[in-house]
């Protein structure tokens, strides 16, 4: 009798838009692994129950998306060093002893895609990050390891940006401020990491952030340009991209942690979004 495929899922709220199931199924086909991957919509206060049900039923691993990366951090029995420093977990891995390991692959995913899609080297650049939620927590340390001249985190709730900057200050040049108090640019790279567009809200950003050399990266991904991408193009940014490449790269790292095999992300990108890899 053929054994049941191992079960994986992505959990979040909202979750209908997620492309993780098709990506992981493609990775499984590429690597000859037998998995089943689904979407789980959890109530805002229902994360723990949903995760317990999934692992009690034999689930092997979860991807965790907004707004649950902090809850996943609390849930994990042990965490990787990056996840420990970030205070956010986007990957849960069932261990053979019944415990659960928490990891964060967002930063690795962003860095790999910045290098592949934008051919960007971070060293000595001035970077602005918009947002101070779970995704930002995951990308700060990997970005700081590349030694930017400045990493400015701007957030609607100023205190969260300031707290994050303080938390990571030992790792490099980082400051925090409110969205209404961003130092004028131009920045070399602007990373959009808020969920404002999911609520159809704009950010009201000033016109002083972008110059002809500025590259803009939206963590959000869509089949059409996001509101941040529209704004960045209208401001004259040199390159503008969405977060689909990061999604693939962070997913590939999660897949590797679960299955010990590295999928081919360039091939996956060509298949899922033909002709978009420079
Ligand atoms: P999160 O933890 O819920 O954080 C949300 C962030 O958005 C907070 O900084 C919040 O500010 C800000 N925000 C929410 N509504 C806003 C508004 N109306 N105006 C201004 N700021 C607002 O979410 P997350 O996990 O960090 O995810 C952020 C985005 O990144 C999402 O779109 C997610 O899909 C995307 N993402 C993509 C990838 C990828 O692989 N491409 C990976 C991770 C995340 P406050 O602190 O003031 O509430």
XYZ file of C-alpha atoms in Angstrom, residues 41-241:
201
model
C -7.593 30.073 7.733
C -7.347 30.631 11.504
C -9.466 33.043 13.518
C -7.449 35.947 14.959
C -7.609 34.322 18.410
C -7.609 30.758 17.090
C -3.958 30.206 16.077
C -2.984 27.838 18.908
C -6.044 25.601 18.492
C -5.612 25.388 14.727
C -1.894 24.561 14.986
C -2.468 21.977 17.726
C -5.139 20.278 15.588
C -2.829 20.215 12.571
C 0.153 18.653 14.362
C -2.011 16.285 16.461
C -3.389 14.943 13.163
C 0.162 14.149 11.993
C 1.063 17.380 10.139
C 4.832 17.699 9.497
C 5.267 21.448 8.991
C 3.600 24.833 8.624
C 4.346 28.101 6.911
C 3.027 30.969 8.999
C 1.901 34.259 7.533
C 0.343 37.444 8.846
C -0.736 38.115 11.526
C 0.604 35.021 13.316
C 4.428 35.149 13.162
C 4.631 36.286 16.788
C 2.182 33.572 17.882
C 4.267 30.977 16.017
C 7.352 32.217 17.866
C 5.543 31.571 21.177
C 4.298 28.178 19.986
C 7.679 26.750 18.965
C 9.491 24.584 21.545
C 12.909 25.542 20.138
C 13.911 28.211 17.624
C 16.762 28.783 15.195
C 19.102 31.668 16.050
C 17.655 33.945 13.343
C 14.107 33.311 14.567
C 15.190 33.830 18.184
C 16.689 37.226 17.352
C 13.746 38.194 15.121
C 11.073 37.260 17.664
C 9.089 35.980 14.670
C 8.655 32.519 13.131
C 7.390 31.809 9.595
C 8.212 28.081 9.463
C 7.286 25.358 11.960
C 8.958 21.970 11.662
C 7.700 18.865 13.506
C 10.613 17.057 15.174
C 10.845 13.287 15.630
C 10.686 13.670 19.431
C 7.254 15.344 19.166
C 8.523 18.907 19.696
C 8.279 21.731 17.197
C 11.170 23.835 15.809
C 10.517 27.442 14.753
C 12.554 29.081 11.983
C 12.431 32.311 10.018
C 13.228 32.115 6.306
C 11.889 35.567 5.296
C 15.247 37.352 5.486
C 17.099 34.662 3.548
C 14.311 34.760 0.958
C 14.450 38.541 0.548
C 18.242 38.657 0.298
C 18.392 35.883 -2.300
C 15.769 37.644 -4.391
C 17.350 41.098 -4.057
C 20.528 39.592 -5.456
C 18.755 37.663 -8.237
C 15.968 40.048 -9.300
C 17.567 43.446 -8.635
C 21.252 42.380 -8.759
C 21.619 44.514 -5.652
C 24.547 44.532 -3.271
C 23.509 45.913 0.137
C 26.905 47.006 1.453
C 27.122 50.788 2.128
C 23.594 51.466 0.824
C 20.871 53.526 2.518
C 17.782 51.408 3.044
C 14.292 52.441 4.101
C 11.885 49.793 5.353
C 8.206 50.712 5.617
C 6.494 48.655 8.335
C 7.584 47.046 11.584
C 5.505 43.870 11.693
C 6.449 40.197 11.605
C 7.947 40.338 8.121
C 10.230 43.250 9.009
C 11.414 41.456 12.152
C 12.497 38.538 9.967
C 14.435 40.570 7.399
C 16.355 43.021 9.627
C 19.210 40.812 10.829
C 20.012 39.268 7.405
C 19.983 42.787 5.869
C 22.196 44.214 8.622
C 24.664 41.344 8.130
C 25.295 42.777 4.635
C 26.481 46.063 6.233
C 24.269 48.826 4.831
C 25.330 52.418 5.668
C 21.871 52.972 7.201
C 18.733 50.945 7.749
C 15.772 53.170 8.655
C 12.554 51.471 9.801
C 9.466 53.685 9.486
C 6.140 52.542 10.873
C 2.595 53.846 11.424
C 3.072 53.147 15.140
C 6.349 54.957 15.812
C 7.113 53.100 19.057
C 7.191 49.737 17.259
C 9.802 51.037 14.786
C 11.879 52.536 17.571
C 11.654 49.356 19.630
C 12.787 47.240 16.661
C 15.732 49.565 15.979
C 16.787 49.298 19.620
C 16.402 45.519 19.569
C 18.710 45.164 16.532
C 21.163 47.987 17.268
C 23.989 45.579 18.095
C 23.792 44.219 14.527
C 24.496 47.464 12.621
C 23.396 50.995 11.684
C 19.655 51.004 12.323
C 17.148 53.678 13.359
C 13.370 53.792 13.793
C 10.792 56.547 13.186
C 7.139 57.193 12.351
C 5.826 57.143 8.764
C 5.294 60.905 9.161
C 8.914 61.579 10.185
C 11.013 59.822 7.518
C 14.310 61.604 6.781
C 14.420 62.826 3.152
C 16.048 60.515 0.605
C 16.955 59.502 -1.872
C 17.371 55.971 -0.555
C 19.149 53.252 -2.516
C 16.484 50.711 -1.626
C 12.961 51.084 -0.247
C 11.275 47.917 1.017
C 7.531 48.039 1.568
C 6.477 45.669 4.360
C 3.111 46.908 5.611
C -0.280 45.287 5.203
C -1.994 48.617 4.385
C -2.865 47.508 0.845
C -4.687 44.449 2.180
C -7.084 46.939 3.810
C -7.085 49.143 0.657
C -5.306 51.947 2.517
C -2.448 54.113 1.240
C 0.594 55.224 3.223
C 0.683 58.942 2.336
C 4.440 58.897 1.727
C 6.370 62.126 1.000
C 7.817 62.859 -2.464
C 11.381 63.132 -1.134
C 12.287 59.440 -0.801
C 13.024 58.365 -4.362
C 15.792 59.429 -6.752
C 16.776 58.061 -10.187
C 18.928 55.337 -8.552
C 16.320 54.176 -6.029
C 15.145 50.564 -6.249
C 11.825 49.642 -4.698
C 10.731 46.242 -3.458
C 7.196 45.427 -2.302
C 6.964 42.349 -0.109
C 3.361 42.039 -1.229
C 2.869 40.086 -4.458
C 0.071 40.265 -6.972
C -0.500 39.523 -10.658
C -0.753 43.286 -11.269
C 1.229 46.213 -9.797
C 0.553 46.885 -6.102
C -0.314 50.422 -4.867
C 3.269 50.809 -3.583
C 4.648 49.759 -6.993
C 2.381 52.307 -8.728
C 3.636 55.013 -6.360
C 7.289 54.035 -6.806
C 7.032 54.031 -10.613
C 5.261 57.409 -10.581
C 8.108 58.775 -8.422
C 10.698 57.615 -10.972
C 12.329 54.663 -9.167
C 14.958 52.878 -11.271
C 13.639 49.369 -10.592
C 10.400 48.262 -9.002
C 9.440 44.699 -8.158
